[in-house]
Amino acid sequence: MSLSRFNALQAIENRPDPIYFEDEGAAPAIASYFGENVFGEEAMKKYLSESAYISVKASIQSGQKLSKEVADVIANGMREWAQEKGCTHFAHWFQPLTGKTAEKHDSFFTMTHDGRVIEEFTGGALVQQEPDGSSFPSGGMRSTFEARGYTVWDPSSPAFIMESGDGKTLCVPTIFVTYSGEAQDYKLPLLRSQSFLDKAAIPVCQYFDKDVNKVTATLGWEQEYFLVDEALFNARPDLTMTGRTLVGRPAAKNQQLEDHYFGSIPERVYAYMRDLETECHKLGIPVRTRHNEVAPAQYEVAPIFEEINVAVDHNQLLMDVMERVSRRHKLRVLLHEKPFAGINGSGKHNNWSMGTNTGTNLLSPGKDPAKNLRFLTFFVNTIMSVYKYADILRSSIAHAGNDHRLGANEAPPAIISVFIGDALSKLLNQIANGKKTDDAAVKRAIDLISKLPNLELDNTDRNRTSPFAFTGNKFEIRAVGSSQNCAGPMTVMNTMMGLQLIDFKNDVEKHLAKGLEQEEAILMVLKNYIRKSRAIIFEGNNYSDEWKAEAKERGLNNFANTPEALDVLDTKLAAEFFGRSGVMNTKELDAFYNVQLHNYVTKLNIEASALAELVTSQVIPAVLRQQTELAQNIAALNAIGLEKSTTLQKETLKEIITQLEAIQESLASLNKQLDKAHHTENVRDEAEVLCKKVKPQMETLRDAVDALEGIVDDQYWPLVKYREILRVH
Ligand code: ADP
Ligand code: MG
């Protein structure tokens, strides 16, 4: 009898040394190969004609359309570059609403009508492709007879070469739209939000600096992940099917000692990280930071921040590369938000700010008082925008995996609030409490701002429990799930800030029309905002129960699960939010909402049936063996008059019987509730049953299984245990 668990453990023991790098002397400087697989500045200059280069630059900077001729020149240059590097194929690379990336490969090789074999990449193929859209979620935007979807080149994100084994493919970042041009991906709304924010922010910047003519949102993500051994991973059907363990008893030693965080990196993991970093650097992903995270087997990687569109692509690419590289090392990377119960899950902090063409970070306070008024303007407007649109921000991070984290006392709560730290809190209070907005009050406020401490340096004042924290020169959005596409929440951030800045400008203009000085007018508006948005600021412990009560009193929403949070997308607020900004029309929004709900329902259905099968086909048989053994033991002892020595066995047996009954009962309810879910009228109702009825049954079932894991003979237990999988050998 061989259990896959022991085979897996044996496989690790017998494995030759893990793949470490051959030490070939000093590692080459990263700068010598950084971006070598990117069709960036350098490659463009070398492979494009002067005029094509100028056109593509203009297109990147101002979205200017490219002529067919220019597209042909660019495509040809890209092909030459890619072929020299060993590419045989090209692919439009896009980000459908599945949350993953997608690509369809075509060869450069083709045949002409007269049968000649040639290699080509035309402008037409570069600019637009028609993958079979029918298998991608569209939320009902496409009917089956109109299944076509188009991918369209996005010149603002550079093409790159994806290496997979010996295969090399030229990947062209694209957006994915319907026949009539509606967004069906994460990228088009993101790009629209970026240009919306740009337009809204420029006039506000010009209050302070007339030279500003471009504002770009910036993003630096921090990606958390788990690494586990491949053999052990494969021996856990729940992990292979759902990305998380559906049962599993926490190991005696997990993260209580907190000895993993920032601890020394195990050698095998270190080899993986180095390999990953090399791959990333070749792709121009500027990863820079690596360290252990809080939970055992948990790690983090973070880059230098970039312009938001490229940063989003780089994160999507990273997740893909992480997965590929892990296989080389006989490891598996887990990007799920909560792969293991009882220890921390994984998030993806999104550090967000805005930068100008003049090189200014708009959320960076300076020493110069005039500049500080600009900082204060963008700072207070961000807070005001969160105050107004917190619910939409919450909806943008809603998905099945993240439900296990948010509010679970290890990650930010489902309640959105803003943390700004002591110094800034005091400053805002002083400004808000200033009496009338006469000259003297304004002067006092300006004076106060000029004395702002250097926040960039003073980064000690941190609140790790806040979902939305100011960290010196940027806001850090911490409630994003580790597996999510950053584009979702980042689209919302850009949009809410854009809307807010338009309102701000209008408010300031009203005061200016009444003859107020500019500084005075700005301060008056800010003062008003500070007063209005007070409810969203929270400096205390976000994990506490008191906060839940207080937030309620303040009128802040607490959407505890995905279906509730997604309902926000079905409100007037959301329609206006996305409509007024032009980021999504009602049709797109409706489709987006439907796809998200559908994703949720699908994930929960898979989890529920995977769990039912796991318990029925693996756990119960193991428990029954143990049960039989105990019963036989008791009978044997009874037969030779040793009844008195059977108490322990009987108690264990009783416990087993109790837990088996619990399993039987919850399996029956689980199946009943699943059946009910499948017979609901619509996907929202199905989500409700899955969330409120099926999920709790899965928990009950798990409790019984986990209790049994602690009783049943270790040799009989079929599933790799936490203590085994969380220790990378
Ligand atoms: P932490 O202590 O939270 O790890 P870091 O200073 O290391 O803070 O920054 C975390 C992330 O924030 C990095 O990816 C960094 O590049 C990014 N970041 C820094 N400045 C900005 C900015 N202006 N806009 C966006 N992201 C930024
Ligand atoms: Mg951080």
mmCIF file of N, CA, C and O in Angstrom, residues 643-707:
data_model
loop_
_atom_site.group_PDB
_atom_site.id
_atom_site.type_symbol
_atom_site.label_atom_id
_atom_site.label_comp_id
_atom_site.label_asym_id
_atom_site.label_seq_id
_atom_site.Cartn_x
_atom_site.Cartn_y
_atom_site.Cartn_z
ATOM 1 N N GLU A 643 -10.442 -6.224 29.637
ATOM 2 C CA GLU A 643 -11.381 -5.120 29.373
ATOM 3 C C GLU A 643 -10.880 -3.810 29.961
ATOM 4 O O GLU A 643 -11.055 -2.740 29.398
ATOM 5 N N LYS A 644 -10.286 -3.940 31.163
ATOM 6 C CA LYS A 644 -9.902 -2.725 31.883
ATOM 7 C C LYS A 644 -8.832 -1.924 31.140
ATOM 8 O O LYS A 644 -8.673 -0.736 31.379
ATOM 9 N N SER A 645 -8.096 -2.587 30.286
ATOM 10 C CA SER A 645 -7.021 -1.890 29.565
ATOM 11 C C SER A 645 -7.494 -1.302 28.242
ATOM 12 O O SER A 645 -6.684 -0.974 27.383
ATOM 13 N N THR A 646 -8.788 -1.167 28.078
ATOM 14 C CA THR A 646 -9.262 -0.673 26.779
ATOM 15 C C THR A 646 -9.843 0.743 26.851
ATOM 16 O O THR A 646 -10.434 1.215 25.884
ATOM 17 N N THR A 647 -9.669 1.413 27.986
ATOM 18 C CA THR A 647 -10.311 2.740 28.110
ATOM 19 C C THR A 647 -9.785 3.751 27.094
ATOM 20 O O THR A 647 -10.548 4.453 26.447
ATOM 21 N N LEU A 648 -8.488 3.794 26.970
ATOM 22 C CA LEU A 648 -7.914 4.766 26.027
ATOM 23 C C LEU A 648 -8.417 4.491 24.605
ATOM 24 O O LEU A 648 -8.843 5.394 23.887
ATOM 25 N N GLN A 649 -8.385 3.227 24.237
ATOM 26 C CA GLN A 649 -8.827 2.848 22.901
ATOM 27 C C GLN A 649 -10.290 3.252 22.694
ATOM 28 O O GLN A 649 -10.661 3.764 21.646
ATOM 29 N N LYS A 650 -11.082 2.991 23.748
ATOM 30 C CA LYS A 650 -12.513 3.289 23.613
ATOM 31 C C LYS A 650 -12.755 4.792 23.474
ATOM 32 O O LYS A 650 -13.589 5.235 22.697
ATOM 33 N N GLU A 651 -12.018 5.545 24.271
ATOM 34 C CA GLU A 651 -12.199 7.001 24.182
ATOM 35 C C GLU A 651 -11.809 7.516 22.797
ATOM 36 O O GLU A 651 -12.505 8.332 22.204
ATOM 37 N N THR A 652 -10.702 7.008 22.308
ATOM 38 C CA THR A 652 -10.260 7.418 20.970
ATOM 39 C C THR A 652 -11.309 7.020 19.935
ATOM 40 O O THR A 652 -11.667 7.799 19.051
ATOM 41 N N LEU A 653 -11.777 5.800 20.091
ATOM 42 C CA LEU A 653 -12.778 5.302 19.149
ATOM 43 C C LEU A 653 -14.033 6.172 19.190
ATOM 44 O O LEU A 653 -14.616 6.511 18.159
ATOM 45 N N LYS A 654 -14.427 6.535 20.413
ATOM 46 C CA LYS A 654 -15.615 7.384 20.571
ATOM 47 C C LYS A 654 -15.417 8.720 19.853
ATOM 48 O O LYS A 654 -16.297 9.220 19.164
ATOM 49 N N GLU A 655 -14.232 9.272 20.049
ATOM 50 C CA GLU A 655 -13.926 10.563 19.409
ATOM 51 C C GLU A 655 -13.982 10.415 17.879
ATOM 52 O O GLU A 655 -14.534 11.262 17.172
ATOM 53 N N ILE A 656 -13.427 9.325 17.415
ATOM 54 C CA ILE A 656 -13.445 9.079 15.969
ATOM 55 C C ILE A 656 -14.881 8.979 15.463
ATOM 56 O O ILE A 656 -15.245 9.577 14.436
ATOM 57 N N ILE A 657 -15.686 8.253 16.230
ATOM 58 C CA ILE A 657 -17.081 8.088 15.812
ATOM 59 C C ILE A 657 -17.805 9.441 15.802
ATOM 60 O O ILE A 657 -18.517 9.778 14.859
ATOM 61 N N THR A 658 -17.552 10.215 16.850
ATOM 62 C CA THR A 658 -18.185 11.545 16.911
ATOM 63 C C THR A 658 -17.797 12.386 15.686
ATOM 64 O O THR A 658 -18.650 12.999 15.035
ATOM 65 N N GLN A 659 -16.508 12.422 15.388
ATOM 66 C CA GLN A 659 -16.045 13.252 14.263
ATOM 67 C C GLN A 659 -16.545 12.702 12.924
ATOM 68 O O GLN A 659 -16.872 13.467 12.020
ATOM 69 N N LEU A 660 -16.616 11.376 12.835
ATOM 70 C CA LEU A 660 -17.137 10.794 11.587
ATOM 71 C C LEU A 660 -18.602 11.172 11.389
ATOM 72 O O LEU A 660 -19.037 11.452 10.266
ATOM 73 N N GLU A 661 -19.334 11.178 12.493
ATOM 74 C CA GLU A 661 -20.739 11.580 12.397
ATOM 75 C C GLU A 661 -20.845 13.035 11.947
ATOM 76 O O GLU A 661 -21.691 13.391 11.121
ATOM 77 N N ALA A 662 -19.947 13.848 12.518
ATOM 78 C CA ALA A 662 -19.943 15.269 12.123
ATOM 79 C C ALA A 662 -19.650 15.395 10.625
ATOM 80 O O ALA A 662 -20.277 16.187 9.916
ATOM 81 N N ILE A 663 -18.710 14.582 10.171
ATOM 82 C CA ILE A 663 -18.362 14.613 8.739
ATOM 83 C C ILE A 663 -19.559 14.212 7.887
ATOM 84 O O ILE A 663 -19.904 14.873 6.906
ATOM 85 N N GLN A 664 -20.200 13.137 8.327
ATOM 86 C CA GLN A 664 -21.352 12.644 7.568
ATOM 87 C C GLN A 664 -22.430 13.721 7.474
ATOM 88 O O GLN A 664 -22.962 14.007 6.399
ATOM 89 N N GLU A 665 -22.675 14.340 8.617
ATOM 90 C CA GLU A 665 -23.718 15.363 8.672
ATOM 91 C C GLU A 665 -23.363 16.566 7.796
ATOM 92 O O GLU A 665 -24.183 17.024 6.999
ATOM 93 N N SER A 666 -22.123 17.044 7.936
ATOM 94 C CA SER A 666 -21.830 18.248 7.151
ATOM 95 C C SER A 666 -21.654 17.941 5.671
ATOM 96 O O SER A 666 -21.947 18.806 4.840
ATOM 97 N N LEU A 667 -21.221 16.742 5.345
ATOM 98 C CA LEU A 667 -21.179 16.381 3.920
ATOM 99 C C LEU A 667 -22.586 16.407 3.321
ATOM 100 O O LEU A 667 -22.794 16.929 2.216
ATOM 101 N N ALA A 668 -23.530 15.865 4.091
ATOM 102 C CA ALA A 668 -24.913 15.851 3.606
ATOM 103 C C ALA A 668 -25.429 17.278 3.434
ATOM 104 O O ALA A 668 -26.009 17.626 2.394
ATOM 105 N N SER A 669 -25.188 18.142 4.450
ATOM 106 C CA SER A 669 -25.660 19.535 4.327
ATOM 107 C C SER A 669 -24.944 20.237 3.187
ATOM 108 O O SER A 669 -25.551 21.018 2.456
ATOM 109 N N LEU A 670 -23.648 19.966 3.075
ATOM 110 C CA LEU A 670 -22.883 20.616 2.003
ATOM 111 C C LEU A 670 -23.508 20.288 0.648
ATOM 112 O O LEU A 670 -23.764 21.180 -0.161
ATOM 113 N N ASN A 671 -23.770 19.016 0.448
ATOM 114 C CA ASN A 671 -24.349 18.621 -0.834
ATOM 115 C C ASN A 671 -25.732 19.220 -1.048
ATOM 116 O O ASN A 671 -26.082 19.621 -2.153
ATOM 117 N N LYS A 672 -26.495 19.276 0.049
ATOM 118 C CA LYS A 672 -27.839 19.846 -0.053
ATOM 119 C C LYS A 672 -27.753 21.330 -0.430
ATOM 120 O O LYS A 672 -28.455 21.816 -1.325
ATOM 121 N N GLN A 673 -26.846 22.038 0.245
ATOM 122 C CA GLN A 673 -26.715 23.475 -0.024
ATOM 123 C C GLN A 673 -26.154 23.724 -1.429
ATOM 124 O O GLN A 673 -26.545 24.670 -2.093
ATOM 125 N N LEU A 674 -25.253 22.862 -1.850
ATOM 126 C CA LEU A 674 -24.716 23.001 -3.203
ATOM 127 C C LEU A 674 -25.832 22.834 -4.231
ATOM 128 O O LEU A 674 -25.915 23.591 -5.207
ATOM 129 N N ASP A 675 -26.655 21.861 -3.957
ATOM 130 C CA ASP A 675 -27.775 21.617 -4.854
ATOM 131 C C ASP A 675 -28.696 22.841 -4.904
ATOM 132 O O ASP A 675 -29.135 23.282 -5.966
ATOM 133 N N LYS A 676 -28.926 23.391 -3.723
ATOM 134 C CA LYS A 676 -29.759 24.592 -3.643
ATOM 135 C C LYS A 676 -29.117 25.730 -4.452
ATOM 136 O O LYS A 676 -29.787 26.431 -5.212
ATOM 137 N N ALA A 677 -27.807 25.869 -4.288
ATOM 138 C CA ALA A 677 -27.095 26.930 -5.016
ATOM 139 C C ALA A 677 -27.268 26.760 -6.525
ATOM 140 O O ALA A 677 -27.457 27.738 -7.247
ATOM 141 N N HIS A 678 -27.248 25.516 -6.958
ATOM 142 C CA HIS A 678 -27.324 25.280 -8.404
ATOM 143 C C HIS A 678 -28.727 25.472 -8.960
ATOM 144 O O HIS A 678 -28.908 25.530 -10.164
ATOM 145 N N HIS A 679 -29.676 25.573 -8.068
ATOM 146 C CA HIS A 679 -31.046 25.786 -8.548
ATOM 147 C C HIS A 679 -31.566 27.193 -8.268
ATOM 148 O O HIS A 679 -32.760 27.420 -8.240
ATOM 149 N N THR A 680 -30.664 28.115 -8.038
ATOM 150 C CA THR A 680 -31.106 29.496 -7.815
ATOM 151 C C THR A 680 -31.422 30.138 -9.171
ATOM 152 O O THR A 680 -31.020 29.640 -10.213
ATOM 153 N N GLU A 681 -32.116 31.271 -9.078
ATOM 154 C CA GLU A 681 -32.580 31.940 -10.303
ATOM 155 C C GLU A 681 -31.467 32.671 -11.047
ATOM 156 O O GLU A 681 -31.474 32.775 -12.255
ATOM 157 N N ASN A 682 -30.532 33.218 -10.288
ATOM 158 C CA ASN A 682 -29.475 33.993 -10.951
ATOM 159 C C ASN A 682 -28.165 33.851 -10.193
ATOM 160 O O ASN A 682 -28.121 33.295 -9.089
ATOM 161 N N VAL A 683 -27.124 34.371 -10.795
ATOM 162 C CA VAL A 683 -25.782 34.152 -10.248
ATOM 163 C C VAL A 683 -25.592 34.858 -8.892
ATOM 164 O O VAL A 683 -24.884 34.379 -8.016
ATOM 165 N N ARG A 684 -26.297 35.992 -8.699
ATOM 166 C CA ARG A 684 -26.186 36.681 -7.416
ATOM 167 C C ARG A 684 -26.771 35.833 -6.284
ATOM 168 O O ARG A 684 -26.205 35.752 -5.181
ATOM 169 N N ASP A 685 -27.909 35.192 -6.566
ATOM 170 C CA ASP A 685 -28.520 34.320 -5.554
ATOM 171 C C ASP A 685 -27.635 33.113 -5.284
ATOM 172 O O ASP A 685 -27.491 32.664 -4.150
ATOM 173 N N GLU A 686 -27.026 32.610 -6.345
ATOM 174 C CA GLU A 686 -26.135 31.463 -6.178
ATOM 175 C C GLU A 686 -24.952 31.853 -5.291
ATOM 176 O O GLU A 686 -24.563 31.111 -4.390
ATOM 177 N N ALA A 687 -24.414 33.057 -5.560
ATOM 178 C CA ALA A 687 -23.299 33.549 -4.751
ATOM 179 C C ALA A 687 -23.700 33.627 -3.281
ATOM 180 O O ALA A 687 -22.925 33.283 -2.383
ATOM 181 N N GLU A 688 -24.925 34.065 -3.042
ATOM 182 C CA GLU A 688 -25.413 34.210 -1.670
ATOM 183 C C GLU A 688 -25.431 32.850 -0.959
ATOM 184 O O GLU A 688 -24.955 32.727 0.172
ATOM 185 N N VAL A 689 -25.984 31.849 -1.618
ATOM 186 C CA VAL A 689 -26.059 30.518 -0.995
ATOM 187 C C VAL A 689 -24.651 29.963 -0.768
ATOM 188 O O VAL A 689 -24.340 29.426 0.298
ATOM 189 N N LEU A 690 -23.800 30.133 -1.746
ATOM 190 C CA LEU A 690 -22.436 29.620 -1.606
ATOM 191 C C LEU A 690 -21.711 30.310 -0.453
ATOM 192 O O LEU A 690 -21.019 29.686 0.342
ATOM 193 N N CYS A 691 -21.913 31.617 -0.367
ATOM 194 C CA CYS A 691 -21.217 32.402 0.651
ATOM 195 C C CYS A 691 -21.755 32.123 2.056
ATOM 196 O O CYS A 691 -20.993 31.895 2.989
ATOM 197 N N LYS A 692 -23.093 32.123 2.166
ATOM 198 C CA LYS A 692 -23.682 32.051 3.502
ATOM 199 C C LYS A 692 -23.959 30.623 3.966
ATOM 200 O O LYS A 692 -24.045 30.369 5.161
ATOM 201 N N LYS A 693 -24.146 29.701 3.055
ATOM 202 C CA LYS A 693 -24.502 28.330 3.454
ATOM 203 C C LYS A 693 -23.395 27.316 3.165
ATOM 204 O O LYS A 693 -23.048 26.512 4.022
ATOM 205 N N VAL A 694 -22.871 27.354 1.958
ATOM 206 C CA VAL A 694 -21.888 26.332 1.586
ATOM 207 C C VAL A 694 -20.562 26.551 2.324
ATOM 208 O O VAL A 694 -20.001 25.623 2.906
ATOM 209 N N LYS A 695 -20.098 27.796 2.323
ATOM 210 C CA LYS A 695 -18.804 28.068 2.961
ATOM 211 C C LYS A 695 -18.766 27.658 4.438
ATOM 212 O O LYS A 695 -17.815 27.000 4.864
ATOM 213 N N PRO A 696 -19.785 28.041 5.220
ATOM 214 C CA PRO A 696 -19.760 27.602 6.626
ATOM 215 C C PRO A 696 -19.749 26.074 6.773
ATOM 216 O O PRO A 696 -19.090 25.547 7.657
ATOM 217 N N GLN A 697 -20.439 25.378 5.873
ATOM 218 C CA GLN A 697 -20.417 23.917 5.937
ATOM 219 C C GLN A 697 -19.019 23.376 5.643
ATOM 220 O O GLN A 697 -18.574 22.399 6.238
ATOM 221 N N MET A 698 -18.338 24.041 4.731
ATOM 222 C CA MET A 698 -16.961 23.619 4.419
ATOM 223 C C MET A 698 -16.078 23.775 5.652
ATOM 224 O O MET A 698 -15.202 22.953 5.908
ATOM 225 N N GLU A 699 -16.335 24.826 6.405
ATOM 226 C CA GLU A 699 -15.559 25.055 7.630
ATOM 227 C C GLU A 699 -15.845 23.972 8.662
ATOM 228 O O GLU A 699 -14.933 23.458 9.311
ATOM 229 N N THR A 700 -17.125 23.643 8.828
ATOM 230 C CA THR A 700 -17.501 22.609 9.798
ATOM 231 C C THR A 700 -16.858 21.279 9.417
ATOM 232 O O THR A 700 -16.314 20.569 10.267
ATOM 233 N N LEU A 701 -16.930 20.992 8.147
ATOM 234 C CA LEU A 701 -16.346 19.759 7.644
ATOM 235 C C LEU A 701 -14.847 19.736 7.935
ATOM 236 O O LEU A 701 -14.291 18.751 8.420
ATOM 237 N N ARG A 702 -14.222 20.855 7.650
ATOM 238 C CA ARG A 702 -12.792 20.957 7.868
ATOM 239 C C ARG A 702 -12.432 20.742 9.341
ATOM 240 O O ARG A 702 -11.448 20.065 9.653
ATOM 241 N N ASP A 703 -13.226 21.336 10.239
ATOM 242 C CA ASP A 703 -12.930 21.195 11.668
ATOM 243 C C ASP A 703 -12.866 19.726 12.056
ATOM 244 O O ASP A 703 -11.957 19.303 12.782
ATOM 245 N N ALA A 704 -13.843 18.947 11.570
ATOM 246 C CA ALA A 704 -13.882 17.521 11.916
ATOM 247 C C ALA A 704 -12.664 16.804 11.337
ATOM 248 O O ALA A 704 -12.008 16.010 12.019
ATOM 249 N N VAL A 705 -12.339 17.118 10.089
ATOM 250 C CA VAL A 705 -11.191 16.469 9.438
ATOM 251 C C VAL A 705 -9.898 16.822 10.176
ATOM 252 O O VAL A 705 -9.066 15.951 10.454
ATOM 253 N N ASP A 706 -9.756 18.097 10.523
ATOM 254 C CA ASP A 706 -8.528 18.527 11.195
ATOM 255 C C ASP A 706 -8.394 17.888 12.574
ATOM 256 O O ASP A 706 -7.280 17.563 13.018
ATOM 257 N N ALA A 707 -9.535 17.699 13.245
ATOM 258 C CA ALA A 707 -9.495 17.027 14.547
ATOM 259 C C ALA A 707 -9.013 15.593 14.348
ATOM 260 O O ALA A 707 -8.165 15.091 15.099
#
